[in-house]
XYZ file of C-alpha atoms in Angstrom:
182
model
C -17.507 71.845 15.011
C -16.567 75.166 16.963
C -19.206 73.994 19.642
C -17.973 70.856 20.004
C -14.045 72.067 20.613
C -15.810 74.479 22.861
C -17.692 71.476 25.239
C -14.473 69.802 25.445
C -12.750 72.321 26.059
C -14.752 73.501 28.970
C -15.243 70.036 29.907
C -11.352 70.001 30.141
C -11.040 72.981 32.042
C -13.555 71.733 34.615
C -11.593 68.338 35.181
C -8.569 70.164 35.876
C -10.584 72.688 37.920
C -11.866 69.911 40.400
C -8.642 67.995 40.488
C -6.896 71.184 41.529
C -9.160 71.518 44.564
C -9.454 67.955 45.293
C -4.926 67.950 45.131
C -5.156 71.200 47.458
C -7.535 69.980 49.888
C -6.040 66.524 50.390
C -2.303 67.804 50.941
C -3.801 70.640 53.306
C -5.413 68.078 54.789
C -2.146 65.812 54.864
C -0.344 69.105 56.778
C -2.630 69.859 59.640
C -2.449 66.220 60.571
C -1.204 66.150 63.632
C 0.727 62.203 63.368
C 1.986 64.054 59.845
C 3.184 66.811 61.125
C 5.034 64.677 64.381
C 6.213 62.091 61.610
C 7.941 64.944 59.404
C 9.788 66.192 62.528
C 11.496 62.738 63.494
C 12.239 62.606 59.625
C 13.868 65.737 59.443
C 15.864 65.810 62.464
C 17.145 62.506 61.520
C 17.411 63.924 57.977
C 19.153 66.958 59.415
C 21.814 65.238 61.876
C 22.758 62.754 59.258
C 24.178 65.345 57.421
C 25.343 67.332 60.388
C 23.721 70.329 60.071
C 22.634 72.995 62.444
C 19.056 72.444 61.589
C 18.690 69.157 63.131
C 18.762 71.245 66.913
C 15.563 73.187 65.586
C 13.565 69.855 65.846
C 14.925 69.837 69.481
C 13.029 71.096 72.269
C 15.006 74.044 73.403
C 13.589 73.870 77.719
C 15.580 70.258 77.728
C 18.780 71.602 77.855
C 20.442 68.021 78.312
C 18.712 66.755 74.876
C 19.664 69.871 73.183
C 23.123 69.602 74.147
C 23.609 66.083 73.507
C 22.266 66.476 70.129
C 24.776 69.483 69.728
C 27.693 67.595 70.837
C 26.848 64.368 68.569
C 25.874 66.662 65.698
C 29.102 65.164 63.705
C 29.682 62.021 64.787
C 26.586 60.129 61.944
C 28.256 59.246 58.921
C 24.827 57.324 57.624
C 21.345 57.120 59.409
C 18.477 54.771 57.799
C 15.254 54.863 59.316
C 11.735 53.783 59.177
C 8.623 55.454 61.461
C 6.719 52.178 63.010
C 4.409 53.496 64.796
C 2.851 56.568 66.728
C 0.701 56.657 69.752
C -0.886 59.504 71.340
C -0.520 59.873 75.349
C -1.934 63.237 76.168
C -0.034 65.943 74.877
C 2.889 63.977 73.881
C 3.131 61.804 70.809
C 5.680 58.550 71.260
C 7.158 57.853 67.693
C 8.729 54.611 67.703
C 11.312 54.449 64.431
C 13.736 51.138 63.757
C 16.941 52.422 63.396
C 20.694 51.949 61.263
C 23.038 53.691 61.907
C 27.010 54.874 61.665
C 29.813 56.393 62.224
C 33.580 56.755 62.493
C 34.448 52.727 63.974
C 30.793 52.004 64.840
C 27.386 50.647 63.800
C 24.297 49.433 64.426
C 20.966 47.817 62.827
C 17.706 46.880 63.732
C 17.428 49.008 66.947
C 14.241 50.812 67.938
C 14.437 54.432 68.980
C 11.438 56.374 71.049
C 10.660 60.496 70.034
C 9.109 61.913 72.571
C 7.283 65.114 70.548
C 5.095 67.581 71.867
C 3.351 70.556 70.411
C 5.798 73.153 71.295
C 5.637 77.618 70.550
C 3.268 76.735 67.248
C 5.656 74.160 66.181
C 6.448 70.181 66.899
C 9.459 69.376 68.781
C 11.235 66.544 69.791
C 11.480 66.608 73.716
C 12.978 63.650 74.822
C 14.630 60.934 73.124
C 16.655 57.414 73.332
C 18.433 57.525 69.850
C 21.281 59.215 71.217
C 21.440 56.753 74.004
C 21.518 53.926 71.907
C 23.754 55.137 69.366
C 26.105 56.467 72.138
C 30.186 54.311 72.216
C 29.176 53.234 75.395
C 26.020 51.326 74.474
C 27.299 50.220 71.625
C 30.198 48.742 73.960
C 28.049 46.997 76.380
C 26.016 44.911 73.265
C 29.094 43.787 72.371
C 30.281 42.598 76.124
C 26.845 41.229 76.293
C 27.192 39.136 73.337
C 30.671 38.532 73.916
C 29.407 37.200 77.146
C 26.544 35.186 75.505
C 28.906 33.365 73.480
C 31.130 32.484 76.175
C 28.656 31.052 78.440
C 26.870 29.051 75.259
C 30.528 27.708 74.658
C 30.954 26.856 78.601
C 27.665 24.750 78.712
C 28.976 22.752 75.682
C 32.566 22.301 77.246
C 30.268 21.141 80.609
C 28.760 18.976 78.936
C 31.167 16.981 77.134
C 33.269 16.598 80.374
C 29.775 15.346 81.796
C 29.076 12.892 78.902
C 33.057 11.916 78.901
C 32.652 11.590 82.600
C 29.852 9.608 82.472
C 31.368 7.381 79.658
C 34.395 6.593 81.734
C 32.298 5.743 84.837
C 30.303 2.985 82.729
C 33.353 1.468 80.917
C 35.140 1.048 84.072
C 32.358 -0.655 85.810
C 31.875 -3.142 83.104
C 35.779 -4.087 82.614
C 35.280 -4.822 86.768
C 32.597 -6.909 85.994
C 34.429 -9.329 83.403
């Protein structure tokens, strides 16, 4: 009986032994992976300037001034980011994350846009070093959709008010011609 609690036992301890290892290996694996490791940077910056802290500008490539100030200066202005990485493609050095995008703030949102990381290996550490999202998040883009559709809707509305007056037009004309006729 003592053997027997012994084999398990040991065959137990062996099963958790392996699993261990094989756990350890896979998320060490998982880490060193470079389209991981450029993932988890978009994440956390987004993560990070969501909830306006200062840690969001550590994801930031600090030799592009312009992005690192823009991000400083729109630090507060997120009151809810959603986000979702689609894809990730590898162009020498750089790595181009391309993440759909929801966001808002004070007066403003939008949904369904796609944003473009630019992030490069960087001092031992993945950075972001350039960027749309701020672009595209920015008053004055937001502005300009809504002129455009604005615009859209005006000129949709025109072609229908065209072509009534054509088809009233054209309705006239024939009536006309036939009351000469009798």
């Amino acid at each position: 009986m003592k053997k027997n609690i012994l084999k398990i036992f040991v065959i137990i301890s062996l099963v958790m032994l392996i699993s261990t290892f094989a756990i350890s290996a896979k998320a060490v694996s998982t880490s060193l992976d470079p389209d991981y490791q450029v993932k988890t940077t978009v994440k956390n910056f987004l993560t990070y300037l969501e909830s306006g802290s200062y840690s969001a500008l550590t994801y930031i490539d600090s030799h592009n001034s312009e992005l690192y100030s823009t991000a400083q200066d729109r630090l507060y202005t997120y009151d809810d980011i959603k986000y979702e990485i689609k894809k990730v493609n590898h162009k020498g050095d750089t790595y181009e994350v391309e993440a759909k995008i929801s966001a808002e703030g004070t007066n403003w949102s939008i949904s369904g846009l796609t944003a473009k990381f630019d992030v490069q290996y960087v001092n031992g550490s993945y950075r972001i070093t350039d960027t749309d999202f701020f672009k595209i998040t920015s008053p004055e883009h937001i502005a300009g959709m809504a002129v455009g559709i604005v615009a859209i809707v005006f000129i949709v509305i025109g072609a229908i008010f065209v072509g009534i007056v054509i088809v009233i037009i054209i309705v006239v004309v024939i009536v006309v011609k036939k009351n000469k006729k009798k």
